[in-house]
Amino acid sequence: MLLDAARLAELEATGLMDAGAQPALDRFTRLACAMIKAPISTVALVDDHRQYFPAMQGVNGWVAEDRGTPLSHSFCQHVVSDGDLDVPDSLEHPVLRDNLAVSELNVRAYLGFPLVSATGRRLGALCTIDNVARVWTGEERRVLEDLAAAASTDLPLRLSAATNAHQATHDALTGLPNRRQLDRDLAAALAPGAAPSRLALFDLDGFKAYNDSFGHPAGDELLRRIATRLAEHARSAGGDAYQMGGDEFCLVLPVGTDVAPIAAGIAERTGPLEITASFGSVIVGVEASDATEALQLVDERLYSQKYGRAGGSADQACSALLQALAERHPSLGRHSEAVSRLAEATARQLGLADEQVIQLRLAARLHDVGKVAVPDSILEKPAALDHGEWSLIHRHTVVGERILAATPVLQHVAAIVRATHERWDGAGYPDRLAGAEIPLIARIVFGADAYDAMTGDRPYRLAMLPAEAIDELRRCAGTQFDPTVVAAIERALEAPAVR
């Protein structure tokens, strides 16, 4: 009975095992003490490893602070297992005399009756306790039995209220806290004086194929297994796990927690089907100042990783677009790859997270994709462009954004590509953004693009020497380029592989 899964599930669903004092139940312990003249009375709810007291009278010390005890100190567990229990003197009881409640809490006399749910399951006990041996009279037994029956009648109302509150903040399938609870916890994590924490978002790869192959019941069981493992990882790291809906989960963790091993730890393989997890993370309180910003940023980073990994769908789509660009303008294809290498090395110098580097790599490779709409006569013109020709050139980032926005797996880099020709001083195009208004990834691509353009031959001029190009970047730092990015490009170029 004690370990019955249905009983434990019903007890857990009440949300009362850690709900604090329940004044409506206190009246039963008060009445028990007064009518039976016992010094101690508790309403005890018992699960598979402890008893919890939502109501108690006469309890003190660590038991009162914890509002309960482990089962090593519990008589009430026997009421749940076997029914009512009458113990005049625990020292003479063949089983209970070795219970730690006797030696450590001085429980000598005990009388308990079960608290029964509407489904007939014993969830706990109403008991009275004395620190001296005593024989419980028939009248005292009838009084406590009646009080336990009344508490059992009242308990479903309390359980229903607790269940509704629990269900409002927890996922019905996995039992994890839900998005509503995450919003509350993020608000607390962002309160003034709160220490930064790491928010990680996980999305399962391959779940739809698994669901389609084995059916929704198997898919639900898979989600429960993964939720359990994520909750264990979160607890061991000192954090919490949340169900975001569908096959997405969140963890709130200490800042220094490495998320990659957690993602690897929830992978599963069933025959040819493999379930893995893409993830993104953000430091709450440092990289994001409110919950909406944190969730938006972590979502962007997740999808950068999900679609930006080598061989992934975004990588394949990117390669197809670059192939089309290279067919028309071979030099642009080579240029994009060179910009991507330098931009990635620069990002590493700036300490960008892996998810951001994946996003940057895609944006750098695709920053010129809009030039497919620019006539060859303009791109290959050996002389200065006139005003109308410059207008067409200035549209290529907007065209690039439209192309990428129409490609679902590349939508997350579309806005960055649009901003790759904005200047630090606000004189760039197409939106005349300035300074920190320009996404950092776009600023990095802009600097790497300029360096590669200067060190390569163009129809209208010969290539500069690398040192000359660096001098030009320095000269324009603070006007055309982000000074921090320029300094990082210089450091990145010291690596022979980048040169």
Short mmCIF file of C-alpha atoms in Angstrom, two decimals, residues 148-477:
data_model
loop_
_atom_site.label_atom_id
_atom_site.label_comp_id
_atom_site.label_asym_id
_atom_site.label_seq_id
_atom_site.Cartn_x
_atom_site.Cartn_y
_atom_site.Cartn_z
CA ALA A 148 -10.19 11.33 11.02
CA ALA A 149 -13.41 10.60 9.09
CA ALA A 150 -14.34 14.28 9.19
CA ALA A 151 -10.83 15.26 8.09
CA SER A 152 -11.08 12.71 5.27
CA THR A 153 -14.35 14.31 4.17
CA ASP A 154 -12.79 17.75 4.32
CA LEU A 155 -9.53 16.66 2.71
CA PRO A 156 -10.88 16.28 -0.86
CA LEU A 157 -11.87 19.96 -0.79
CA ARG A 158 -8.37 20.91 0.32
CA LEU A 159 -6.84 18.51 -2.18
CA SER A 160 -8.99 19.89 -4.98
CA ALA A 161 -7.87 23.45 -4.24
CA ALA A 162 -4.25 22.38 -3.99
CA THR A 163 -4.56 20.30 -7.14
CA ASN A 164 -5.98 23.23 -9.09
CA ALA A 165 -3.13 25.46 -7.90
CA HIS A 166 -0.60 22.75 -8.74
CA GLN A 167 -2.06 22.13 -12.18
CA ALA A 168 -1.98 25.83 -12.96
CA THR A 169 1.81 25.85 -12.59
CA HIS A 170 2.76 22.30 -13.65
CA ASP A 171 2.63 20.26 -16.85
CA ALA A 172 0.07 17.47 -16.65
CA LEU A 173 2.14 14.96 -18.66
CA THR A 174 5.60 15.32 -17.14
CA GLY A 175 4.80 16.90 -13.77
CA LEU A 176 7.46 19.57 -14.34
CA PRO A 177 6.76 23.24 -13.59
CA ASN A 178 5.32 24.94 -16.68
CA ARG A 179 5.84 28.23 -18.53
CA ARG A 180 3.74 30.15 -15.99
CA GLN A 181 5.98 29.00 -13.14
CA LEU A 182 9.09 29.72 -15.22
CA ASP A 183 7.92 33.31 -15.73
CA ARG A 184 7.53 33.70 -11.97
CA ASP A 185 10.94 32.21 -11.25
CA LEU A 186 12.64 34.33 -13.92
CA ALA A 187 11.07 37.44 -12.40
CA ALA A 188 12.59 36.43 -9.05
CA ALA A 189 15.95 35.73 -10.72
CA LEU A 190 15.90 39.24 -12.22
CA ALA A 191 14.94 41.00 -9.01
CA PRO A 192 17.38 43.67 -7.74
CA GLY A 193 20.26 42.05 -5.90
CA ALA A 194 19.65 38.57 -7.33
CA ALA A 195 22.71 36.68 -8.55
CA PRO A 196 22.91 35.95 -12.31
CA SER A 197 21.77 32.52 -13.46
CA ARG A 198 21.88 30.55 -16.70
CA LEU A 199 18.67 29.89 -18.64
CA ALA A 200 18.94 26.95 -21.05
CA LEU A 201 16.31 25.96 -23.62
CA PHE A 202 16.26 22.44 -25.11
CA ASP A 203 14.39 21.27 -28.21
CA LEU A 204 14.26 17.57 -29.09
CA ASP A 205 15.51 16.58 -32.54
CA GLY A 206 13.86 13.52 -34.05
CA PHE A 207 10.83 13.52 -31.74
CA LYS A 208 8.26 13.85 -34.55
CA ALA A 209 9.72 10.84 -36.37
CA TYR A 210 9.66 8.86 -33.10
CA ASN A 211 6.04 9.85 -32.46
CA ASP A 212 5.02 8.96 -36.00
CA SER A 213 6.81 5.60 -35.83
CA PHE A 214 5.74 4.38 -32.40
CA GLY A 215 2.57 6.36 -31.66
CA HIS A 216 1.61 9.08 -29.22
CA PRO A 217 1.57 6.90 -26.06
CA ALA A 218 5.21 5.96 -26.70
CA GLY A 219 6.00 9.59 -27.46
CA ASP A 220 4.40 10.66 -24.18
CA GLU A 221 6.45 8.08 -22.29
CA LEU A 222 9.62 9.34 -24.00
CA LEU A 223 8.83 12.89 -22.89
CA ARG A 224 8.31 11.69 -19.33
CA ARG A 225 11.66 9.86 -19.35
CA ILE A 226 13.51 12.87 -20.70
CA ALA A 227 11.73 15.19 -18.26
CA THR A 228 12.84 12.95 -15.38
CA ARG A 229 16.48 12.99 -16.54
CA LEU A 230 16.44 16.76 -17.05
CA ALA A 231 14.98 17.27 -13.57
CA GLU A 232 17.75 15.07 -12.13
CA HIS A 233 20.44 17.06 -14.00
CA ALA A 234 18.90 20.31 -12.79
CA ARG A 235 18.73 19.17 -9.16
CA SER A 236 22.33 17.91 -9.16
CA ALA A 237 23.48 21.28 -10.51
CA GLY A 238 21.38 23.23 -8.01
CA GLY A 239 18.76 24.38 -10.51
CA ASP A 240 15.23 23.63 -11.75
CA ALA A 241 13.66 22.06 -14.85
CA TYR A 242 10.53 23.26 -16.69
CA GLN A 243 8.26 21.91 -19.45
CA MET A 244 7.70 24.60 -22.07
CA GLY A 245 5.17 22.60 -24.06
CA GLY A 246 5.53 19.96 -26.76
CA ASP A 247 9.13 18.78 -26.92
CA GLU A 248 10.75 21.91 -25.46
CA PHE A 249 12.21 22.11 -21.96
CA CYS A 250 13.95 24.84 -19.95
CA LEU A 251 16.48 24.67 -17.14
CA VAL A 252 17.43 27.49 -14.79
CA LEU A 253 20.95 26.74 -13.56
CA PRO A 254 23.92 28.31 -11.81
CA VAL A 255 25.92 30.49 -14.21
CA GLY A 256 28.91 28.15 -14.43
CA THR A 257 26.92 25.05 -15.45
CA ASP A 258 28.02 23.45 -18.74
CA VAL A 259 24.85 22.79 -20.73
CA ALA A 260 26.35 20.59 -23.47
CA PRO A 261 26.79 17.46 -21.29
CA ILE A 262 23.18 17.78 -20.14
CA ALA A 263 22.00 17.82 -23.77
CA ALA A 264 24.18 14.79 -24.51
CA GLY A 265 22.82 13.00 -21.43
CA ILE A 266 19.21 13.01 -22.61
CA ALA A 267 19.91 11.48 -26.03
CA GLU A 268 18.20 8.17 -26.85
CA ARG A 269 18.40 5.71 -29.73
CA THR A 270 15.65 3.26 -30.66
CA GLY A 271 16.66 1.19 -33.68
CA PRO A 272 17.50 3.62 -36.49
CA LEU A 273 15.82 6.54 -34.73
CA GLU A 274 17.91 8.84 -32.55
CA ILE A 275 16.53 11.51 -30.23
CA THR A 276 19.00 14.32 -29.56
CA ALA A 277 18.62 17.83 -28.18
CA SER A 278 19.53 21.21 -29.60
CA PHE A 279 19.99 23.92 -27.01
CA GLY A 280 20.65 27.58 -26.43
CA SER A 281 21.56 29.38 -23.24
CA VAL A 282 21.71 32.93 -21.90
CA ILE A 283 22.97 34.44 -18.67
CA VAL A 284 19.95 36.01 -17.00
CA GLY A 285 20.76 39.32 -15.36
CA VAL A 286 23.81 39.90 -17.60
CA GLU A 287 22.79 39.24 -21.22
CA ALA A 288 19.09 39.87 -20.60
CA SER A 289 17.40 42.26 -18.20
CA ASP A 290 13.84 40.89 -18.33
CA ALA A 291 12.14 37.52 -18.85
CA THR A 292 10.83 38.32 -22.34
CA GLU A 293 14.27 39.34 -23.55
CA ALA A 294 15.88 36.27 -21.97
CA LEU A 295 13.41 33.85 -23.59
CA GLN A 296 13.70 35.54 -26.99
CA LEU A 297 17.50 35.46 -26.89
CA VAL A 298 17.72 31.85 -25.74
CA ASP A 299 15.22 30.84 -28.44
CA GLU A 300 17.34 32.54 -31.11
CA ARG A 301 20.46 30.76 -29.88
CA LEU A 302 18.72 27.40 -29.81
CA TYR A 303 17.60 27.71 -33.39
CA SER A 304 21.00 28.98 -34.45
CA GLN A 305 22.46 25.76 -33.13
CA LYS A 306 19.59 23.56 -34.33
CA TYR A 307 19.78 24.78 -37.90
CA GLY A 308 23.40 25.91 -38.06
CA ARG A 309 25.28 22.72 -37.29
CA ALA A 310 27.41 21.20 -40.04
CA GLY A 311 25.23 18.97 -42.18
CA GLY A 312 22.05 20.35 -40.68
CA SER A 313 19.13 21.65 -42.68
CA ALA A 314 20.27 25.28 -42.43
CA ASP A 315 23.79 24.34 -43.48
CA GLN A 316 22.39 22.53 -46.51
CA ALA A 317 20.14 25.46 -47.43
CA CYS A 318 23.05 27.86 -46.99
CA SER A 319 25.27 25.75 -49.26
CA ALA A 320 22.56 25.65 -51.93
CA LEU A 321 22.21 29.47 -51.90
CA LEU A 322 25.99 29.94 -52.00
CA GLN A 323 26.24 27.52 -54.91
CA ALA A 324 23.68 29.59 -56.81
CA LEU A 325 25.65 32.75 -55.98
CA ALA A 326 28.96 31.15 -57.02
CA GLU A 327 27.50 29.98 -60.33
CA ARG A 328 26.82 33.60 -61.18
CA HIS A 329 29.69 35.31 -59.36
CA PRO A 330 32.48 32.82 -58.50
CA SER A 331 34.50 35.44 -56.63
CA LEU A 332 31.59 36.14 -54.26
CA GLY A 333 31.46 32.49 -53.24
CA ARG A 334 35.15 32.47 -52.30
CA HIS A 335 34.78 35.86 -50.61
CA SER A 336 31.88 34.65 -48.43
CA GLU A 337 33.87 31.69 -47.14
CA ALA A 338 36.87 33.91 -46.35
CA VAL A 339 34.65 36.41 -44.50
CA SER A 340 33.09 33.55 -42.55
CA ARG A 341 36.48 32.25 -41.38
CA LEU A 342 37.71 35.68 -40.26
CA ALA A 343 34.37 36.56 -38.65
CA GLU A 344 34.37 33.30 -36.66
CA ALA A 345 37.96 33.88 -35.47
CA THR A 346 36.96 37.41 -34.45
CA ALA A 347 33.93 36.14 -32.57
CA ARG A 348 36.15 33.73 -30.64
CA GLN A 349 38.38 36.66 -29.67
CA LEU A 350 35.30 38.45 -28.34
CA GLY A 351 34.19 35.41 -26.33
CA LEU A 352 30.89 34.80 -28.11
CA ALA A 353 29.00 31.67 -27.06
CA ASP A 354 29.03 28.67 -29.38
CA GLU A 355 25.38 29.26 -30.31
CA GLN A 356 26.22 32.82 -31.39
CA VAL A 357 29.24 31.64 -33.38
CA ILE A 358 27.03 29.19 -35.29
CA GLN A 359 24.62 32.02 -36.09
CA LEU A 360 27.50 34.30 -37.11
CA ARG A 361 29.02 31.64 -39.39
CA LEU A 362 25.75 31.41 -41.32
CA ALA A 363 25.26 35.18 -41.50
CA ALA A 364 28.84 35.70 -42.72
CA ARG A 365 28.51 33.08 -45.43
CA LEU A 366 25.20 34.57 -46.58
CA HIS A 367 25.88 38.30 -46.18
CA ASP A 368 26.19 38.81 -49.98
CA VAL A 369 23.37 36.48 -51.07
CA GLY A 370 21.23 39.49 -52.07
CA LYS A 371 23.76 40.33 -54.80
CA VAL A 372 22.14 37.69 -56.99
CA ALA A 373 19.71 40.52 -57.81
CA VAL A 374 22.50 42.99 -58.76
CA PRO A 375 23.40 43.08 -62.49
CA ASP A 376 26.82 41.78 -63.50
CA SER A 377 27.55 45.11 -65.16
CA ILE A 378 27.47 46.82 -61.78
CA LEU A 379 29.35 44.17 -59.77
CA GLU A 380 32.10 43.96 -62.40
CA LYS A 381 32.26 47.64 -63.37
CA PRO A 382 35.94 48.76 -63.49
CA ALA A 383 35.11 52.38 -62.68
CA ALA A 384 33.31 54.28 -59.91
CA LEU A 385 29.58 53.62 -59.63
CA ASP A 386 27.08 56.38 -60.24
CA HIS A 387 24.23 57.29 -57.86
CA GLY A 388 21.70 54.94 -59.45
CA GLU A 389 24.14 52.04 -59.40
CA TRP A 390 24.96 52.66 -55.75
CA SER A 391 21.23 52.62 -54.99
CA LEU A 392 21.01 49.12 -56.46
CA ILE A 393 24.04 47.99 -54.45
CA HIS A 394 22.50 49.42 -51.28
CA ARG A 395 19.42 47.26 -51.83
CA HIS A 396 21.31 43.96 -51.77
CA THR A 397 21.07 43.54 -47.97
CA VAL A 398 17.30 44.04 -48.14
CA VAL A 399 17.04 41.49 -50.95
CA GLY A 400 19.22 39.12 -48.92
CA GLU A 401 16.93 39.51 -45.93
CA ARG A 402 13.88 38.69 -48.08
CA ILE A 403 15.53 35.58 -49.51
CA LEU A 404 16.48 34.29 -46.07
CA ALA A 405 13.15 35.22 -44.49
CA ALA A 406 11.47 33.04 -47.12
CA THR A 407 13.69 30.08 -46.13
CA PRO A 408 12.35 28.75 -42.77
CA VAL A 409 15.63 27.26 -41.56
CA LEU A 410 17.48 30.53 -42.29
CA GLN A 411 14.94 33.04 -40.99
CA HIS A 412 16.90 33.54 -37.77
CA VAL A 413 19.80 35.21 -39.65
CA ALA A 414 17.71 37.32 -42.04
CA ALA A 415 17.69 40.48 -39.88
CA ILE A 416 21.43 40.15 -39.22
CA VAL A 417 22.22 39.97 -42.94
CA ARG A 418 20.12 43.11 -43.46
CA ALA A 419 22.34 44.95 -40.96
CA THR A 420 25.75 43.86 -42.30
CA HIS A 421 26.40 47.22 -44.00
CA GLU A 422 25.32 49.51 -41.18
CA ARG A 423 28.10 51.82 -39.93
CA TRP A 424 29.10 52.56 -36.34
CA ASP A 425 28.44 56.28 -36.94
CA GLY A 426 24.97 55.70 -38.40
CA ALA A 427 25.90 56.52 -42.02
CA GLY A 428 25.45 52.98 -43.34
CA TYR A 429 22.51 51.27 -45.05
CA PRO A 430 19.68 50.36 -45.29
CA ASP A 431 18.34 51.58 -41.91
CA ARG A 432 21.09 53.98 -40.74
CA LEU A 433 21.49 52.16 -37.46
CA ALA A 434 24.30 53.35 -35.20
CA GLY A 435 26.50 51.91 -32.45
CA ALA A 436 24.93 49.21 -30.31
CA GLU A 437 21.69 49.42 -32.35
CA ILE A 438 23.54 47.26 -34.89
CA PRO A 439 23.58 43.56 -33.90
CA LEU A 440 27.06 42.56 -32.74
CA ILE A 441 27.18 39.70 -35.24
CA ALA A 442 26.45 42.15 -38.07
CA ARG A 443 29.24 44.46 -36.84
CA ILE A 444 31.70 41.56 -36.89
CA VAL A 445 30.67 40.50 -40.40
CA PHE A 446 30.96 44.10 -41.61
CA GLY A 447 34.56 44.39 -40.37
CA ALA A 448 35.58 40.98 -41.71
CA ASP A 449 33.92 41.76 -45.05
CA ALA A 450 35.79 45.05 -45.34
CA TYR A 451 39.17 43.46 -44.57
CA ASP A 452 38.71 40.67 -47.13
CA ALA A 453 37.47 43.15 -49.73
CA MET A 454 40.51 45.38 -49.21
CA THR A 455 42.99 42.52 -49.44
CA GLY A 456 41.47 41.10 -52.63
CA ASP A 457 41.63 42.41 -56.20
CA ARG A 458 38.59 44.27 -57.45
CA PRO A 459 37.70 45.36 -61.01
CA TYR A 460 38.39 48.98 -60.03
CA ARG A 461 41.58 48.53 -57.94
CA LEU A 462 44.35 46.16 -56.90
CA ALA A 463 44.49 44.43 -53.53
CA MET A 464 45.99 46.16 -50.50
CA LEU A 465 48.64 44.53 -48.39
CA PRO A 466 47.30 43.04 -45.14
CA ALA A 467 49.12 45.69 -43.08
CA GLU A 468 47.55 48.44 -45.19
CA ALA A 469 44.09 46.97 -44.73
CA ILE A 470 44.61 46.79 -40.96
CA ASP A 471 45.72 50.42 -40.94
CA GLU A 472 42.55 51.34 -42.82
CA LEU A 473 40.39 49.47 -40.31
CA ARG A 474 42.13 51.30 -37.47
CA ARG A 475 41.66 54.66 -39.22
CA CYS A 476 37.93 54.07 -39.60
CA ALA A 477 37.39 52.58 -36.13
#
